[in-house]
Coordinates of C-alpha atoms (C1' of nucleotides) in Angstrom, one line a residue:
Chain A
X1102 CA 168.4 83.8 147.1
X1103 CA 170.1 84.2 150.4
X1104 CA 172.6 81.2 150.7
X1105 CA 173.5 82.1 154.4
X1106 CA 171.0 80.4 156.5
X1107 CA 171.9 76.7 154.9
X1108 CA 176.1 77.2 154.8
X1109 CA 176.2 74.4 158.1
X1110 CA 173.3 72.4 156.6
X1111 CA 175.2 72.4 153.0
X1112 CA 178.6 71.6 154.8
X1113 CA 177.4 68.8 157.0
X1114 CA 174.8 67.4 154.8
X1115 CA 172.2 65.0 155.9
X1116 CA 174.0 64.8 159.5
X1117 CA 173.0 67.8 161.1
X1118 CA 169.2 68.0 159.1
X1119 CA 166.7 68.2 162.1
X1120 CA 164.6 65.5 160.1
X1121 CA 167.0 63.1 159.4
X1122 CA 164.9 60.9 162.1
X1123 CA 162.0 60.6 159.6
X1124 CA 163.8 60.9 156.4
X1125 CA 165.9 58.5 154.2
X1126 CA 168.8 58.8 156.5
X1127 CA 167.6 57.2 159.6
X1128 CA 169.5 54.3 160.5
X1129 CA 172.5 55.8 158.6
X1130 CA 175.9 55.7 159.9
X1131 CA 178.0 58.4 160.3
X1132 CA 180.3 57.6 157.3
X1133 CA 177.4 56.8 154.9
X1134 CA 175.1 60.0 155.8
X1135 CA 178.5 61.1 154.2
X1136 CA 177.8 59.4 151.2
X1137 CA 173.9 59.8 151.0
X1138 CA 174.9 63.6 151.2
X1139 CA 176.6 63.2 147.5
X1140 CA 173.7 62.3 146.9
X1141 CA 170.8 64.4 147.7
X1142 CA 171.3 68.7 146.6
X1143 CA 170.3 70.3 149.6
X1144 CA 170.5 73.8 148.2
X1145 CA 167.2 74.7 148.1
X1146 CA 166.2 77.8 150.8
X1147 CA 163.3 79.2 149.7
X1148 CA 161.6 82.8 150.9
X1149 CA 157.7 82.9 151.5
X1150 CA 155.8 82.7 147.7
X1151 CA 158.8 81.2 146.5
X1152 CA 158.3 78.0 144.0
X1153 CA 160.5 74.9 144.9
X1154 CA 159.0 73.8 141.5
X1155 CA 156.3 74.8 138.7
X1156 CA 154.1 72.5 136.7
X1157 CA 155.4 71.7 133.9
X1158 CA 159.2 71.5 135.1
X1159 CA 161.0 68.1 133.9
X1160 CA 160.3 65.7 137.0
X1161 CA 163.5 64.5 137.4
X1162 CA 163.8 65.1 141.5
X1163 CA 161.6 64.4 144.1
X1164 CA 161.7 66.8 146.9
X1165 CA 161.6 66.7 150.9
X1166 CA 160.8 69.4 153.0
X1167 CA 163.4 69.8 155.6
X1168 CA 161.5 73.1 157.2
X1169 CA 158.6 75.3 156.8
X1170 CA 155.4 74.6 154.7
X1171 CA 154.6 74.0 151.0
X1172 CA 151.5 74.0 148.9
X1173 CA 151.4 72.0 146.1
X1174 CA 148.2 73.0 143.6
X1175 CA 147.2 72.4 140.3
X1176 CA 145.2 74.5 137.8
X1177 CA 141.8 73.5 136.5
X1178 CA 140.9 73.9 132.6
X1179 CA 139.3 77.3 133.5
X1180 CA 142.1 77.9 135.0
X1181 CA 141.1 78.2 139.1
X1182 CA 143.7 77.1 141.4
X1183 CA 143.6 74.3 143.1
X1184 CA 145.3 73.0 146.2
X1185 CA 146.5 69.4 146.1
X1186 CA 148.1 69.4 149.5
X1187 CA 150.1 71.3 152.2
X1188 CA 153.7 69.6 152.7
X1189 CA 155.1 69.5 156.0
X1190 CA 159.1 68.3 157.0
X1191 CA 159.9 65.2 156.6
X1192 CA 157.6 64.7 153.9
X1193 CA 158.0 63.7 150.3
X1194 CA 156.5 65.9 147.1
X1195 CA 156.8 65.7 143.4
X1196 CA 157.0 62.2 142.8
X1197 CA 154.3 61.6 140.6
X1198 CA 157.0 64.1 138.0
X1199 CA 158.1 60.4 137.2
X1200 CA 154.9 59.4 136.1
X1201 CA 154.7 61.6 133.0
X1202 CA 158.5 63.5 132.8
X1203 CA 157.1 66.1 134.1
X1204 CA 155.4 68.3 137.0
X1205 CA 151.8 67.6 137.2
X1206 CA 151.6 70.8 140.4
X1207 CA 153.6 73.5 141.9
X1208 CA 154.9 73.6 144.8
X1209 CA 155.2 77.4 146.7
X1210 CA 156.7 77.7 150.2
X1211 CA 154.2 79.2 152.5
X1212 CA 157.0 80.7 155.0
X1213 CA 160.4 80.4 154.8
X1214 CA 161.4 76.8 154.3
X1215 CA 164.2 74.6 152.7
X1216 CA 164.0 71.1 151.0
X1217 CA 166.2 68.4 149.6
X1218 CA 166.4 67.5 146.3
X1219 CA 166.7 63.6 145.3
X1220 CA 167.4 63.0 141.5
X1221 CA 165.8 59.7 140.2
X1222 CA 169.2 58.7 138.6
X1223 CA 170.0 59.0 142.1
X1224 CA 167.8 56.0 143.7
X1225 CA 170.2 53.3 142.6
X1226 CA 172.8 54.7 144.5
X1227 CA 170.7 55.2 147.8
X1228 CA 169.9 51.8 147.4
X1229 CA 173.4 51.0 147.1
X1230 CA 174.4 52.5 149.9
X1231 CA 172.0 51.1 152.0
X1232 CA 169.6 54.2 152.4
X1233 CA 166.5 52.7 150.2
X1234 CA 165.0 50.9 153.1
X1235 CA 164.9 54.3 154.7
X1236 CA 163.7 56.0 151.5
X1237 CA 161.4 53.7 151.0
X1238 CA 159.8 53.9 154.1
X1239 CA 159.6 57.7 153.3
X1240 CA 157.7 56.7 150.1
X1241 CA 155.3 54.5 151.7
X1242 CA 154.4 57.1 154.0
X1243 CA 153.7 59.7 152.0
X1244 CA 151.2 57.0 150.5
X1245 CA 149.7 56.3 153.7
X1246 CA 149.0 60.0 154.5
X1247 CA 147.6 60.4 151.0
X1248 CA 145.2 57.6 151.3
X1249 CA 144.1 59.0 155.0
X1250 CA 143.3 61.9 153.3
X1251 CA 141.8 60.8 150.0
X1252 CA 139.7 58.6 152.2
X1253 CA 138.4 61.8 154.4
X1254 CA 137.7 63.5 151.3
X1255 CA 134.9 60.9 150.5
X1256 CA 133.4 61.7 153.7
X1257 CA 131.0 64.4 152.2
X1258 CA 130.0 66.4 155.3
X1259 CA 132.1 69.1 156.0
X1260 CA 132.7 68.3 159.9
X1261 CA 134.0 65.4 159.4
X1262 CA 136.5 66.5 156.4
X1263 CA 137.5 69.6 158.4
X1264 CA 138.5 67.5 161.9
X1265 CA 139.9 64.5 160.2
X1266 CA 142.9 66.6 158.4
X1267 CA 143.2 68.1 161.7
X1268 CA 143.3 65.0 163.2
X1269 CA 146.0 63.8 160.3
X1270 CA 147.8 66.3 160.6
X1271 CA 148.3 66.2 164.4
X1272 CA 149.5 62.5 163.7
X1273 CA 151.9 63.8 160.9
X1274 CA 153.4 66.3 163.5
X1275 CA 153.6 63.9 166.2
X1276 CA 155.9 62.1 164.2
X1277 CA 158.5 64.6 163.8
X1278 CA 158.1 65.0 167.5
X1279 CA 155.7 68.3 168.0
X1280 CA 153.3 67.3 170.7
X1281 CA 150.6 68.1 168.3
X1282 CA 148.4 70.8 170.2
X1283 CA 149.5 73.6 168.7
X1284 CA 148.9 73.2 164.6
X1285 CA 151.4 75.5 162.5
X1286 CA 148.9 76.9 160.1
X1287 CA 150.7 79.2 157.4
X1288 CA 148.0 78.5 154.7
X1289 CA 144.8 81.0 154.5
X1290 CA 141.8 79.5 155.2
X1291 CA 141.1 80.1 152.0
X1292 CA 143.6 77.5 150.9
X1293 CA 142.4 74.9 153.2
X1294 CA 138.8 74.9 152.2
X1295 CA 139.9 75.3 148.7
X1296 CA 141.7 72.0 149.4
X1297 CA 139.2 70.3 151.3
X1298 CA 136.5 71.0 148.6
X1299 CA 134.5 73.2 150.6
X1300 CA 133.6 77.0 150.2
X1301 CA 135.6 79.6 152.6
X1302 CA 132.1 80.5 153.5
X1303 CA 131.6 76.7 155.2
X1304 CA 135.3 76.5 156.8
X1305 CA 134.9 79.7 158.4
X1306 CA 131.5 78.7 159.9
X1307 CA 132.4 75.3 161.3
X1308 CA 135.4 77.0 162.6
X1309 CA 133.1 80.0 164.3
X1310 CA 131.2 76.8 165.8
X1311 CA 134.2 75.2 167.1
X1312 CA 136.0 78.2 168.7
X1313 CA 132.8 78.6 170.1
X1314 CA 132.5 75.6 171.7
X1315 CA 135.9 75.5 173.2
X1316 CA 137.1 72.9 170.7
X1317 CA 139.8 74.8 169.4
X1318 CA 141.7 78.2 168.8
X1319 CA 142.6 79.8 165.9
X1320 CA 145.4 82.2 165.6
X1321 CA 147.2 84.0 163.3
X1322 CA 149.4 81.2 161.5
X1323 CA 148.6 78.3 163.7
X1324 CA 145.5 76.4 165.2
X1325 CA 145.4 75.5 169.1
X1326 CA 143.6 71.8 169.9
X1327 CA 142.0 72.4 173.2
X1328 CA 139.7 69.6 172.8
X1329 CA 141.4 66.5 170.9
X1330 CA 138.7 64.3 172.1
X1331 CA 136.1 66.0 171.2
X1332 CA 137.4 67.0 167.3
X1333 CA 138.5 63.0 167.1
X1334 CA 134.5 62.5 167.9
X1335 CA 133.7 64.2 164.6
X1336 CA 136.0 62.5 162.3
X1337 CA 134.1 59.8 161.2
X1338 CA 136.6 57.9 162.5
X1339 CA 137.9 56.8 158.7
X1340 CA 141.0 54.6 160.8
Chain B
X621 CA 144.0 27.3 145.2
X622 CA 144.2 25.9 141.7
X623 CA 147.7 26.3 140.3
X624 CA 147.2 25.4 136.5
X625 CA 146.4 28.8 135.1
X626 CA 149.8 29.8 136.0
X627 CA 152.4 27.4 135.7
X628 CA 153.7 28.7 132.5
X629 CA 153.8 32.1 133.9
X630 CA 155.6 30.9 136.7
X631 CA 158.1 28.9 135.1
X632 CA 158.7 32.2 132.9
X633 CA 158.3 34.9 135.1
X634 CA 158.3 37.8 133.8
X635 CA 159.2 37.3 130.5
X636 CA 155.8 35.8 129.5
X637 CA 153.3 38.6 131.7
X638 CA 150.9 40.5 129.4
X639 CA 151.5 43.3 131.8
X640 CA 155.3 43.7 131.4
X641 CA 155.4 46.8 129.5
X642 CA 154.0 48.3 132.1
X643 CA 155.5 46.9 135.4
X644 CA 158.9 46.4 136.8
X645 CA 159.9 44.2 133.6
X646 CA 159.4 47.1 131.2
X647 CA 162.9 47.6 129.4
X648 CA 164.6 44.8 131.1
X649 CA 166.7 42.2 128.4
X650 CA 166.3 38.5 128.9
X651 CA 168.2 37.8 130.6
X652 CA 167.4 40.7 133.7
X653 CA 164.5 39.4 133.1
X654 CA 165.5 36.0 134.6
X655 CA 167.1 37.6 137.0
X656 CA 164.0 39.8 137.9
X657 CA 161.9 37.0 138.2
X658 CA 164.2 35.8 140.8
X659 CA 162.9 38.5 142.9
X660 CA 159.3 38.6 142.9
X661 CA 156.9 35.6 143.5
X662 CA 154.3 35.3 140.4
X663 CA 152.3 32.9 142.8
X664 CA 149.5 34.5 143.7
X665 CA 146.0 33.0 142.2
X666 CA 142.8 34.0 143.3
X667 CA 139.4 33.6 142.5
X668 CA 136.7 35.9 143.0
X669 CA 136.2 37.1 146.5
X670 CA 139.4 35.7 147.7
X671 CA 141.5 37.8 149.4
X672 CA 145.5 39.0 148.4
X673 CA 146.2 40.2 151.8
X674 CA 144.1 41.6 154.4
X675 CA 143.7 44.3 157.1
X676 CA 146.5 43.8 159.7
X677 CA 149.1 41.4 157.6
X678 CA 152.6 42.4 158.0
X679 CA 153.5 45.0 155.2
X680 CA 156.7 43.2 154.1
X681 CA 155.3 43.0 150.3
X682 CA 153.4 45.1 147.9
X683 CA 151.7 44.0 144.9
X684 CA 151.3 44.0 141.1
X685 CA 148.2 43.0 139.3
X686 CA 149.0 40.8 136.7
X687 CA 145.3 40.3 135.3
X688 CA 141.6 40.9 137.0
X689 CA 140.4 43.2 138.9
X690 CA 141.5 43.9 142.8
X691 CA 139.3 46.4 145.4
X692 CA 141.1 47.5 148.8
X693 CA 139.0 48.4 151.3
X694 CA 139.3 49.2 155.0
X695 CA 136.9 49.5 158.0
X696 CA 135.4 52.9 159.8
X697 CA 135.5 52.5 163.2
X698 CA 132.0 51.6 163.0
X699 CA 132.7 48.1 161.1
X700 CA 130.9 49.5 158.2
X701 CA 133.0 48.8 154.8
X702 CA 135.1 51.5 153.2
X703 CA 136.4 51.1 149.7
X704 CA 139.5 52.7 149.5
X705 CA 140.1 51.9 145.8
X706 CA 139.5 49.5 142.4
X707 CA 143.1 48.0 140.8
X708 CA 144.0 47.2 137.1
X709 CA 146.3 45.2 135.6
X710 CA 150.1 46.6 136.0
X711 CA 148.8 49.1 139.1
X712 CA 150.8 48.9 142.4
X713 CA 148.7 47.7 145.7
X714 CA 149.6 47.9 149.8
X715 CA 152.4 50.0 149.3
X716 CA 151.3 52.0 152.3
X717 CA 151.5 48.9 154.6
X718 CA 155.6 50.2 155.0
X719 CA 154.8 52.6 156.6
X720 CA 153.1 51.3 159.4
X721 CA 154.5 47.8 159.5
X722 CA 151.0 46.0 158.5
X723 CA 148.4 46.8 155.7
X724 CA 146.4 49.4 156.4
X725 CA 143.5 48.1 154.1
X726 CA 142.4 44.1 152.4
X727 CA 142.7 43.8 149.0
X728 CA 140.0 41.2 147.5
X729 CA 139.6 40.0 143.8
X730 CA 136.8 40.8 141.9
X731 CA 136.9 38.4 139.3
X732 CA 140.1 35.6 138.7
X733 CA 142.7 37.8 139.0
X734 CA 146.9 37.3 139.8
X735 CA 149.4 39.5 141.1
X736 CA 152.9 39.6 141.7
X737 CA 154.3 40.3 144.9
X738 CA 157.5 42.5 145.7
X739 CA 159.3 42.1 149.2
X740 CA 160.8 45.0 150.3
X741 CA 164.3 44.0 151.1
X742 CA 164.0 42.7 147.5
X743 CA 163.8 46.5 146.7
X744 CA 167.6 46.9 146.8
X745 CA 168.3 43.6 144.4
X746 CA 165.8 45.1 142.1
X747 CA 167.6 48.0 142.0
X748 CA 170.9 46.2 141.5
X749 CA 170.2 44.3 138.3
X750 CA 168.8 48.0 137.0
X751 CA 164.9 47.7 137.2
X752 CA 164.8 50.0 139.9
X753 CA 163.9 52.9 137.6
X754 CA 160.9 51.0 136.0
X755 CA 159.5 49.7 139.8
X756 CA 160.1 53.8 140.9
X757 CA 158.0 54.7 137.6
X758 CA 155.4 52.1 138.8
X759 CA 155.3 53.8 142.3
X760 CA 155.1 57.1 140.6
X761 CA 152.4 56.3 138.2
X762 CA 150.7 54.9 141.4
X763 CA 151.3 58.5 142.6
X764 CA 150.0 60.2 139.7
X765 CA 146.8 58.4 139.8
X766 CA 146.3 58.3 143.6
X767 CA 146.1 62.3 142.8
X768 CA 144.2 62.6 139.9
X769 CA 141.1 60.4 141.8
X770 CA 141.9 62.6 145.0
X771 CA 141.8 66.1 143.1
X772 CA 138.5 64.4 141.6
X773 CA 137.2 63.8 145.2
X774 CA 137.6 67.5 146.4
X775 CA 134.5 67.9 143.6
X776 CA 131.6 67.6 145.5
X777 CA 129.5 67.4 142.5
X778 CA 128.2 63.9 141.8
X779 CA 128.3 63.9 137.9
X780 CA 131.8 65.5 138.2
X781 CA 132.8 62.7 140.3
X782 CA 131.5 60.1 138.3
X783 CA 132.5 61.3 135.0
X784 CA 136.1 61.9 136.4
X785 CA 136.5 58.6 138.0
X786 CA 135.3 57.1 134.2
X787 CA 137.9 58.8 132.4
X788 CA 140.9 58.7 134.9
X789 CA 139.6 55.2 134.7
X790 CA 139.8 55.3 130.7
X791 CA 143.4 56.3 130.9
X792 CA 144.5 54.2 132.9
X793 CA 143.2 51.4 130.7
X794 CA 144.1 52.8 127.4
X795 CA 147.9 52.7 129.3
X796 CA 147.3 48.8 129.5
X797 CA 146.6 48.8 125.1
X798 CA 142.6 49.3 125.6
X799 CA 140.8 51.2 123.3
X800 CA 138.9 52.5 126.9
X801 CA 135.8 52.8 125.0
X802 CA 134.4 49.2 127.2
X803 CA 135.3 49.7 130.8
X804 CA 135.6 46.2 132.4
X805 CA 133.6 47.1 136.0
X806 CA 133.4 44.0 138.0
X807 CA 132.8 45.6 140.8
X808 CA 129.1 46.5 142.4
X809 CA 127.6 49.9 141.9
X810 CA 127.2 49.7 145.8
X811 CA 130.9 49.7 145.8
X812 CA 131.4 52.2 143.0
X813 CA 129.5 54.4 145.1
X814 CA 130.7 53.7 148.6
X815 CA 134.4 54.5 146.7
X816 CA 133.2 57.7 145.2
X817 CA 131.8 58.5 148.7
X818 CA 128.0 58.9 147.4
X819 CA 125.5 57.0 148.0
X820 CA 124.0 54.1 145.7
X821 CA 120.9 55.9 144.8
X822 CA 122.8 59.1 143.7
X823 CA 125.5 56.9 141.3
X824 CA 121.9 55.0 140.4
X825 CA 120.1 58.2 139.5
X826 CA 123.1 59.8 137.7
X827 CA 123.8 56.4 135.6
X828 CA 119.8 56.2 134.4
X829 CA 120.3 60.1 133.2
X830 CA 123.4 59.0 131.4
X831 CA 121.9 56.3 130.1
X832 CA 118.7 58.0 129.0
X833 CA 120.7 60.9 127.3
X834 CA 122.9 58.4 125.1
X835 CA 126.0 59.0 127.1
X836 CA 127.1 55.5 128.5
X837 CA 125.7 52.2 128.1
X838 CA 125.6 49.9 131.1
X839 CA 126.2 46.1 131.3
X840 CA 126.9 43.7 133.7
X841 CA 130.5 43.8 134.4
X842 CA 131.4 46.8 132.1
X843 CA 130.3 50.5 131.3
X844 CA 130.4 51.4 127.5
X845 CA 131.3 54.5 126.6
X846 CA 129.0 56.3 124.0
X847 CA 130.0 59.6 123.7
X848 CA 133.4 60.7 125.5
X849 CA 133.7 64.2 124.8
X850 CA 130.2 64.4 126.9
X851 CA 131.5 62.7 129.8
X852 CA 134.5 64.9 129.7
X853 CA 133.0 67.9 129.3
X854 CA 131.4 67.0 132.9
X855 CA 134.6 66.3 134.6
X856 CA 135.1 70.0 135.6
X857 CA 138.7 69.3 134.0
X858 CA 140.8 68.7 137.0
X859 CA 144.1 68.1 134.7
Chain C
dC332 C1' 143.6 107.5 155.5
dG333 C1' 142.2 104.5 151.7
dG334 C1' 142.5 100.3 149.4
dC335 C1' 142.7 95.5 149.4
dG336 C1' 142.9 90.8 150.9
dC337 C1' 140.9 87.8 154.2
dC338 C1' 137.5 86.4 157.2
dT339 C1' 132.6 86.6 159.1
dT340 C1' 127.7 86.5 159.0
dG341 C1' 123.1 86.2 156.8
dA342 C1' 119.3 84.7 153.5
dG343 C1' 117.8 81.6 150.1
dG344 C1' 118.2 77.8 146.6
dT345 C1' 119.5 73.3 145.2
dA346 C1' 121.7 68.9 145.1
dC347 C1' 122.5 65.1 147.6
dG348 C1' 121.4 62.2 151.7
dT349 C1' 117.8 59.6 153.9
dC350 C1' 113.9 56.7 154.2
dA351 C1' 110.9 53.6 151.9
dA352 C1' 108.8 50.6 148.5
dC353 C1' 109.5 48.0 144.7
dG354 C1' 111.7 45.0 141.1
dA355 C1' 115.3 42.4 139.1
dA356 C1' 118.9 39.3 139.4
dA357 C1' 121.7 35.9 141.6
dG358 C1' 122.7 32.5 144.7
dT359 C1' 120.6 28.4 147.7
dG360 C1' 118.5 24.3 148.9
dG361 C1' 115.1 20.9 148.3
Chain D
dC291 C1' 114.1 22.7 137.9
dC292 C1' 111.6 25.5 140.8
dA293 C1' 110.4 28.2 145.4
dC294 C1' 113.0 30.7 148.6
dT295 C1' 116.2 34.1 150.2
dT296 C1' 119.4 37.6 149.6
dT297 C1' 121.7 41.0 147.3
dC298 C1' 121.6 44.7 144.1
dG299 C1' 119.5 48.3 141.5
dT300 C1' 115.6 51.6 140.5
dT301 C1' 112.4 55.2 141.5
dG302 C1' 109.8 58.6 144.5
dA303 C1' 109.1 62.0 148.3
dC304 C1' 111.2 64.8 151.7
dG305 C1' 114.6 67.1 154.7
dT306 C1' 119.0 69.2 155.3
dA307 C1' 123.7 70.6 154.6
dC308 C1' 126.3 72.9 151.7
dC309 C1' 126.8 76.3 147.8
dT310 C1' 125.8 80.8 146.0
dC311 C1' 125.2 85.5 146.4
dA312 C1' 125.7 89.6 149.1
dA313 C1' 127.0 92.8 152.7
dG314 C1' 130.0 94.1 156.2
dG315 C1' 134.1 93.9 159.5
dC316 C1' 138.9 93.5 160.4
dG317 C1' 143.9 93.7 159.7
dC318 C1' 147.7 94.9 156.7
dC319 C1' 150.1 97.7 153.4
dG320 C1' 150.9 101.5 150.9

DNA sequence: CGGCGCCTTGAGGTACGTCAACGAAAGTGG
DNA sequence: CCACTTTCGTTGACGTACCTCAAGGCGCCG
């Protein structure tokens, strides 16, 4: 693995990561980003296909994405993949390896990307430091996007499903500061309608329709919004 | 409210909870336990229908369910009701209202029920006196289930829905010491449905099949289980 | 150039949603 | 305790949205 890219990132720790807004440093002082740095292994750089984890692997860290895209996915009895989620920066994955010891998904980076590891025997000393608020926070809002999404997943028609994790995601990006028009998309489509319970067949068609009718554009490894009002009409509107 | 049902439980804490084993308590000595029960309020008694916290409350606390049955629900923007989930004994509710500063959804009883409630800037005390590892498995296990019913909802099969719900739902009560053969199910089938995101006649129509071929029995407030390897063989296997 | 993913487009079947009527059960008020 | 109302569940007929299967186009890599 190339260690190059992450030299300043591993010398400077937590101060200099470009998510530290939204992660569990924010409202850290210099001095104790120091020590929430001893902390939290920030080692991982990962290439395109490369697995920040497998199932399987003892759960003993929790992970946030500090750049580029994951997919986490599960396999079925029969032994089909299955995408559980795309994982943007800033956001939390592999926490439910608590729950059991171990990974219940793998997670693959989509492009290049790095993420932090956090060790469980580590939370007491976040805490300790003053960081858990912040990681905390983290925690609760990877539970908040879940249940946005679980709760679009029950709407059945595949509009609505389709606009509202566009529209989620927008939010998610927002938050680390993107202004949201332009989606980075590094999944195939076939991944996203494998995730979002539909056939490629259906994705592709509702996406023919929308490109169509202005709503949006889709490029290579991104999606364009030219039409936010519009797609926000189709969601449902699941709050 | 009435106040008798728990006075010994508050005067104890957590020592005395039937769900200990499970929750923040589980490996604590007595007197952590003491300690413990310093940080969380055992107060909250409600009968059926009342509410634990509502839409739009200030997200300082999340909750435990001590005993009964809890269902969180939100609104579409439409004001129609949206059930975003059912809650057993030991599971973790409103976690997601740190993210946003207020809960995102109301959590009702369905039957007498308590709960504990956990302040957040209790979080770093809990982790002090050495619970913190137990509350982070609670929040994990939270996790872990949160994904199994969300893989489940990517199915858009209504009998693979239903049967996965019933045995995610059988584990989790086997967890609590059940034999998960009787499934308690206060809750309506209109809600049952409305949270599996089908509609009433579909969960009606799938139940009477069920029933017909042997598979479940249904009574008022619970679902018997008849022949499990059946139902799981309809769960499309998710893991 | 050929092969292979990945996406597009079409035709047809099926499962679920919708609408509607009915029945059972539970809560309400006299 | 009994009529009334309301909520909840059952069953049927019908339409439609999505899945399935199939063929073909496009870009990428060897």
């Amino acid at each position: 693995m190339g260690t190059d890219p992450l030299t300043t990132l591993e010398r400077y720790g937590c101060a200099v990561c470009p998510t530290r807004i939204v992660c569990t440093a924010r409202n850290l002082d210099e001095q104790l980003l120091d020590q929430l740095a001893e902390c939290i292994d920030t080692s991982a750089v990962l290439q395109r296909n490369d697995y920040l984890y497998r199932l399987g692997d003892p759960g003993e860290s929790c992970y946030v994405v500090r750049s580029g895209v994951f997919k986490t996915m599960t396999l079925t009895a029969s032994g089909e993949e299955f995408v559980t989620g795309f994982h943007y920066p800033g956001e939390l994955l592999g926490l439910s390896g608590q729950a059991t010891g171990e990974h219940s998904d793998s997670a693959q980076a989509l492009a290049a990307s790095t993420a932090c590891a956090i060790r469980s025997d580590d939370f007491p000393e976040i805490f300790a430091i003053g960081a858990g608020q912040s990681l905390l926070r983290l925690i609760a809002e990877r539970e908040h996007n879940d249940r946005c999404l679980e709760n679009n997943l029950r709407q059945s028609k595949a509009e609505c499903r389709i606009a509202g994790y566009l529209v989620v995601l927008i939010q998610r990006l927002q938050r680390l500061g993107f202004d949201g028009r332009v989606l980075p998309t590094p999944m195939s489509q076939t991944d996203l309608a494998n995730h979002l319970g539909l056939t490629l067949e259906c994705l592709s068609r509702v996406f023919g329709k929308w490109r169509r009718a202005g709503l949006i554009a889709t490029e290579k490894d991104s999606i364009t919004i030219l039409n936010p009002k519009a797609l926000d009409a189709l969601t449902c509107h699941l709050l």
